[in-house]
Amino acid sequence: TRILPEMIYLVYGVTFGLAATVQPGPFLTFIISQTLRNGWRKTLPASFAPLLTDGPIAVVAILVLSHLPPVWLQWLRIAGGVFIIYLSWNAFKAWKNYSFTVDIQVVSGKKSLIQASVVNALNPGPYLGWSLVMGPILIKGWGESSLNGIALIAGFYGTMVTTLSGIILLFHFARNMGSKVNRAMIGLSSLALAIFGIYQLIIGLNNILLPA
């Protein structure tokens, strides 16, 4: 049975969406600290923060990338592969030495979505992710079929919102289990990122060394 191209892009989006969500950093620390302080009801809206902050970042990245020569996109794909492998290594170290320290000052839970959006906007992750990974893949996929681009974006943000919501609920209702599940997801993301990064490197190098 032939795998539909849009399914491949959906897998891309889901894989990077999971990895981007569970990467230890200021945004995830903020989400967990809000949950432990204010509960799941006040924190759950914060899971939609990437939908608010990533839009302008994605648009700028796509506009810049779309004006680059095709060969530059291949070099960016290679750079993206290296970046993904770097994320994989960081995720592996975080999984091996798992320790989550909540050290971000938080205030009223009513402002969770706004606060989370600010934290995410100041986080370098979305900028690097859209410039080196999502941007080049989206341009290639959309050029083949709009369904590919839609599948990529749906997989990416659908996974981010779903995973963040799950983390919020886990840390609220079962704090010990939440930590264990979060550590397991970091380990899973490390493996998925390693495979994804190597694949990106192979495709990028192949397109440069053996152009069609």
mmCIF file of C-alpha atoms in Angstrom:
data_model
loop_
_atom_site.group_PDB
_atom_site.id
_atom_site.type_symbol
_atom_site.label_atom_id
_atom_site.label_comp_id
_atom_site.label_asym_id
_atom_site.label_seq_id
_atom_site.Cartn_x
_atom_site.Cartn_y
_atom_site.Cartn_z
ATOM 1 C CA THR A 1 0.000 0.000 0.000
ATOM 2 C CA ARG A 2 1.435 3.378 -1.032
ATOM 3 C CA ILE A 3 1.844 5.892 1.775
ATOM 4 C CA LEU A 4 0.154 9.177 0.925
ATOM 5 C CA PRO A 5 2.586 12.145 0.831
ATOM 6 C CA GLU A 6 0.427 14.170 3.215
ATOM 7 C CA MET A 7 0.701 11.351 5.773
ATOM 8 C CA ILE A 8 4.487 11.654 5.624
ATOM 9 C CA TYR A 9 4.256 15.390 6.291
ATOM 10 C CA LEU A 10 1.781 14.725 9.087
ATOM 11 C CA VAL A 11 4.374 12.435 10.697
ATOM 12 C CA TYR A 12 6.989 15.192 10.280
ATOM 13 C CA GLY A 13 4.713 17.624 12.077
ATOM 14 C CA VAL A 14 3.789 15.222 14.874
ATOM 15 C CA THR A 15 7.428 14.224 15.458
ATOM 16 C CA PHE A 16 8.803 17.737 15.655
ATOM 17 C CA GLY A 17 5.727 18.968 17.520
ATOM 18 C CA LEU A 18 6.240 16.389 20.272
ATOM 19 C CA ALA A 19 9.950 17.107 20.480
ATOM 20 C CA ALA A 20 9.480 20.887 20.536
ATOM 21 C CA THR A 21 6.879 20.612 23.292
ATOM 22 C CA VAL A 22 8.769 18.421 25.759
ATOM 23 C CA GLN A 23 12.178 20.061 25.320
ATOM 24 C CA PRO A 24 13.252 21.318 28.778
ATOM 25 C CA GLY A 25 13.326 25.105 28.792
ATOM 26 C CA PRO A 26 11.647 28.308 30.041
ATOM 27 C CA PHE A 27 8.297 27.673 28.344
ATOM 28 C CA LEU A 28 7.766 24.143 29.655
ATOM 29 C CA THR A 29 9.014 25.183 33.099
ATOM 30 C CA PHE A 30 6.484 28.023 33.095
ATOM 31 C CA ILE A 31 3.642 25.672 32.100
ATOM 32 C CA ILE A 32 4.446 23.237 34.910
ATOM 33 C CA SER A 33 4.976 25.975 37.505
ATOM 34 C CA GLN A 34 1.615 27.514 36.616
ATOM 35 C CA THR A 35 -0.066 24.115 36.913
ATOM 36 C CA LEU A 36 1.413 23.406 40.352
ATOM 37 C CA ARG A 37 0.547 26.892 41.581
ATOM 38 C CA ASN A 38 -2.846 27.615 40.009
ATOM 39 C CA GLY A 39 -4.308 24.247 38.943
ATOM 40 C CA TRP A 40 -5.238 22.859 35.560
ATOM 41 C CA ARG A 41 -8.313 25.008 34.848
ATOM 42 C CA LYS A 42 -6.402 28.291 35.000
ATOM 43 C CA THR A 43 -3.354 26.875 33.213
ATOM 44 C CA LEU A 44 -4.989 24.950 30.377
ATOM 45 C CA PRO A 45 -5.497 28.057 28.155
ATOM 46 C CA ALA A 46 -1.698 28.473 28.144
ATOM 47 C CA SER A 47 -1.426 25.343 25.985
ATOM 48 C CA PHE A 48 -2.674 27.473 23.076
ATOM 49 C CA ALA A 49 0.111 30.048 23.437
ATOM 50 C CA PRO A 50 2.164 28.683 20.483
ATOM 51 C CA LEU A 51 -0.813 29.322 18.193
ATOM 52 C CA LEU A 52 -0.672 33.024 19.107
ATOM 53 C CA THR A 53 3.066 33.636 19.090
ATOM 54 C CA ASP A 54 4.313 31.390 16.278
ATOM 55 C CA GLY A 55 2.199 32.990 13.534
ATOM 56 C CA PRO A 56 4.324 36.120 12.953
ATOM 57 C CA ILE A 57 7.534 34.100 13.375
ATOM 58 C CA ALA A 58 6.386 31.561 10.773
ATOM 59 C CA VAL A 59 5.281 34.246 8.291
ATOM 60 C CA VAL A 60 8.609 36.097 8.464
ATOM 61 C CA ALA A 61 10.573 32.858 8.165
ATOM 62 C CA ILE A 62 8.549 31.700 5.136
ATOM 63 C CA LEU A 63 8.847 35.102 3.411
ATOM 64 C CA VAL A 64 12.622 35.111 3.833
ATOM 65 C CA LEU A 65 13.099 31.462 2.899
ATOM 66 C CA SER A 66 10.856 31.694 -0.173
ATOM 67 C CA HIS A 67 13.198 34.287 -1.701
ATOM 68 C CA LEU A 68 16.313 32.167 -1.268
ATOM 69 C CA PRO A 69 17.760 30.119 -4.164
ATOM 70 C CA PRO A 70 16.722 26.434 -4.026
ATOM 71 C CA VAL A 71 20.266 25.321 -3.166
ATOM 72 C CA TRP A 72 20.140 27.468 -0.018
ATOM 73 C CA LEU A 73 17.062 25.586 1.140
ATOM 74 C CA GLN A 74 19.009 22.352 0.844
ATOM 75 C CA TRP A 75 21.850 23.796 2.926
ATOM 76 C CA LEU A 76 19.278 24.957 5.466
ATOM 77 C CA ARG A 77 17.860 21.450 5.471
ATOM 78 C CA ILE A 78 21.322 20.134 6.342
ATOM 79 C CA ALA A 79 21.689 22.814 9.033
ATOM 80 C CA GLY A 80 18.246 21.806 10.276
ATOM 81 C CA GLY A 81 19.362 18.178 10.468
ATOM 82 C CA VAL A 82 22.378 19.189 12.561
ATOM 83 C CA PHE A 83 20.140 21.331 14.768
ATOM 84 C CA ILE A 84 17.689 18.456 15.271
ATOM 85 C CA ILE A 85 20.511 16.077 16.212
ATOM 86 C CA TYR A 86 21.732 18.716 18.678
ATOM 87 C CA LEU A 87 18.229 18.843 20.181
ATOM 88 C CA SER A 88 18.241 15.050 20.327
ATOM 89 C CA TRP A 89 21.499 15.057 22.287
ATOM 90 C CA ASN A 90 20.169 17.703 24.693
ATOM 91 C CA ALA A 91 16.966 15.708 25.155
ATOM 92 C CA PHE A 92 19.001 12.562 25.860
ATOM 93 C CA LYS A 93 21.038 14.377 28.517
ATOM 94 C CA ALA A 94 17.856 15.789 30.040
ATOM 95 C CA TRP A 95 16.319 12.299 30.105
ATOM 96 C CA LYS A 96 19.446 10.774 31.646
ATOM 97 C CA ASN A 97 19.808 13.448 34.330
ATOM 98 C CA TYR A 98 16.137 14.298 34.713
ATOM 99 C CA SER A 99 15.486 17.033 37.227
ATOM 100 C CA PHE A 100 12.761 19.650 36.874
ATOM 101 C CA THR A 101 13.291 22.705 39.047
ATOM 102 C CA VAL A 102 10.558 25.303 38.996
ATOM 103 C CA ASP A 103 12.288 28.662 39.320
ATOM 104 C CA ILE A 104 10.094 31.014 37.273
ATOM 105 C CA GLN A 105 8.055 33.598 39.169
ATOM 106 C CA VAL A 106 4.362 33.401 38.296
ATOM 107 C CA VAL A 107 1.345 35.548 39.108
ATOM 108 C CA SER A 108 -2.401 35.327 38.608
ATOM 109 C CA GLY A 109 -3.652 32.278 36.754
ATOM 110 C CA LYS A 110 -6.125 34.456 34.838
ATOM 111 C CA LYS A 111 -3.218 35.755 32.767
ATOM 112 C CA SER A 112 -1.822 32.313 31.921
ATOM 113 C CA LEU A 113 -2.337 32.580 28.170
ATOM 114 C CA ILE A 114 -0.781 36.057 27.943
ATOM 115 C CA GLN A 115 2.144 35.119 30.168
ATOM 116 C CA ALA A 116 2.770 31.878 28.298
ATOM 117 C CA SER A 117 2.666 33.746 24.985
ATOM 118 C CA VAL A 118 5.289 36.221 26.215
ATOM 119 C CA VAL A 119 7.524 33.427 27.512
ATOM 120 C CA ASN A 120 7.197 31.534 24.225
ATOM 121 C CA ALA A 121 7.864 34.668 22.150
ATOM 122 C CA LEU A 122 11.094 35.272 24.084
ATOM 123 C CA ASN A 123 12.142 31.647 23.688
ATOM 124 C CA PRO A 124 14.641 31.078 20.815
ATOM 125 C CA GLY A 125 13.075 27.688 20.035
ATOM 126 C CA PRO A 126 10.287 28.882 17.675
ATOM 127 C CA TYR A 127 12.690 31.116 15.729
ATOM 128 C CA LEU A 128 15.255 28.360 15.197
ATOM 129 C CA GLY A 129 12.568 25.764 14.583
ATOM 130 C CA TRP A 130 10.833 27.737 11.835
ATOM 131 C CA SER A 131 14.066 28.950 10.229
ATOM 132 C CA LEU A 132 15.918 25.632 10.147
ATOM 133 C CA VAL A 133 13.272 22.899 10.262
ATOM 134 C CA MET A 134 9.610 23.740 9.744
ATOM 135 C CA GLY A 135 10.154 26.542 7.215
ATOM 136 C CA PRO A 136 12.158 24.580 4.616
ATOM 137 C CA ILE A 137 9.918 21.518 4.985
ATOM 138 C CA LEU A 138 6.742 23.602 4.658
ATOM 139 C CA ILE A 139 8.003 25.339 1.503
ATOM 140 C CA LYS A 140 8.891 22.002 -0.080
ATOM 141 C CA GLY A 141 5.658 20.315 0.983
ATOM 142 C CA TRP A 142 3.392 23.199 -0.028
ATOM 143 C CA GLY A 143 5.152 23.349 -3.395
ATOM 144 C CA GLU A 144 4.169 19.735 -3.987
ATOM 145 C CA SER A 145 0.617 20.045 -2.659
ATOM 146 C CA SER A 146 -1.232 22.366 -0.298
ATOM 147 C CA LEU A 147 -2.454 19.252 1.532
ATOM 148 C CA ASN A 148 1.143 18.460 2.483
ATOM 149 C CA GLY A 149 1.577 21.874 4.050
ATOM 150 C CA ILE A 150 -1.733 21.662 5.886
ATOM 151 C CA ALA A 151 -0.888 18.197 7.202
ATOM 152 C CA LEU A 152 2.511 19.417 8.438
ATOM 153 C CA ILE A 153 1.075 22.418 10.286
ATOM 154 C CA ALA A 154 -1.896 20.445 11.661
ATOM 155 C CA GLY A 155 0.381 17.685 12.920
ATOM 156 C CA PHE A 156 2.816 20.146 14.478
ATOM 157 C CA TYR A 157 0.399 22.418 16.329
ATOM 158 C CA GLY A 158 -2.153 19.708 17.028
ATOM 159 C CA THR A 159 0.571 17.706 18.762
ATOM 160 C CA MET A 160 1.873 20.744 20.646
ATOM 161 C CA VAL A 161 -1.529 21.739 22.045
ATOM 162 C CA THR A 162 -2.502 18.145 22.861
ATOM 163 C CA THR A 163 0.822 17.357 24.545
ATOM 164 C CA LEU A 164 0.857 20.585 26.563
ATOM 165 C CA SER A 165 -2.711 19.913 27.708
ATOM 166 C CA GLY A 166 -1.731 16.386 28.704
ATOM 167 C CA ILE A 167 1.287 17.629 30.667
ATOM 168 C CA ILE A 168 -0.883 20.162 32.501
ATOM 169 C CA LEU A 169 -3.428 17.513 33.474
ATOM 170 C CA LEU A 170 -0.756 15.007 34.502
ATOM 171 C CA PHE A 171 1.066 17.442 36.755
ATOM 172 C CA HIS A 172 -2.197 18.559 38.335
ATOM 173 C CA PHE A 173 -3.795 15.185 39.053
ATOM 174 C CA ALA A 174 -0.691 13.011 39.544
ATOM 175 C CA ARG A 175 2.442 15.010 40.212
ATOM 176 C CA ASN A 176 4.755 12.030 40.599
ATOM 177 C CA MET A 177 3.303 10.324 37.546
ATOM 178 C CA GLY A 178 3.511 13.603 35.658
ATOM 179 C CA SER A 179 7.260 13.777 36.204
ATOM 180 C CA LYS A 180 7.743 10.160 35.139
ATOM 181 C CA VAL A 181 5.620 10.544 32.009
ATOM 182 C CA ASN A 182 7.355 13.800 31.108
ATOM 183 C CA ARG A 183 10.748 12.106 31.450
ATOM 184 C CA ALA A 184 9.545 9.235 29.246
ATOM 185 C CA MET A 185 8.337 11.698 26.593
ATOM 186 C CA ILE A 186 11.713 13.440 26.648
ATOM 187 C CA GLY A 187 13.395 10.071 26.047
ATOM 188 C CA LEU A 188 10.980 9.292 23.218
ATOM 189 C CA SER A 189 11.559 12.712 21.673
ATOM 190 C CA SER A 190 15.331 12.173 21.814
ATOM 191 C CA LEU A 191 15.016 8.981 19.762
ATOM 192 C CA ALA A 192 12.521 10.513 17.321
ATOM 193 C CA LEU A 193 14.695 13.602 16.860
ATOM 194 C CA ALA A 194 17.794 11.508 16.168
ATOM 195 C CA ILE A 195 15.982 9.597 13.413
ATOM 196 C CA PHE A 196 14.399 12.779 12.035
ATOM 197 C CA GLY A 197 17.719 14.667 12.072
ATOM 198 C CA ILE A 198 19.642 11.915 10.307
ATOM 199 C CA TYR A 199 16.910 11.700 7.678
ATOM 200 C CA GLN A 200 17.074 15.467 7.125
ATOM 201 C CA LEU A 201 20.850 15.286 6.696
ATOM 202 C CA ILE A 202 20.602 12.434 4.202
ATOM 203 C CA ILE A 203 17.924 14.166 2.114
ATOM 204 C CA GLY A 204 19.767 17.496 2.141
ATOM 205 C CA LEU A 205 23.141 15.986 1.216
ATOM 206 C CA ASN A 206 21.550 13.788 -1.443
ATOM 207 C CA ASN A 207 19.832 16.784 -3.088
ATOM 208 C CA ILE A 208 23.090 18.748 -3.156
ATOM 209 C CA LEU A 209 25.437 15.966 -4.243
ATOM 210 C CA LEU A 210 22.978 14.283 -6.604
ATOM 211 C CA PRO A 211 20.697 17.068 -7.894
ATOM 212 C CA ALA A 212 17.749 16.008 -10.037
#
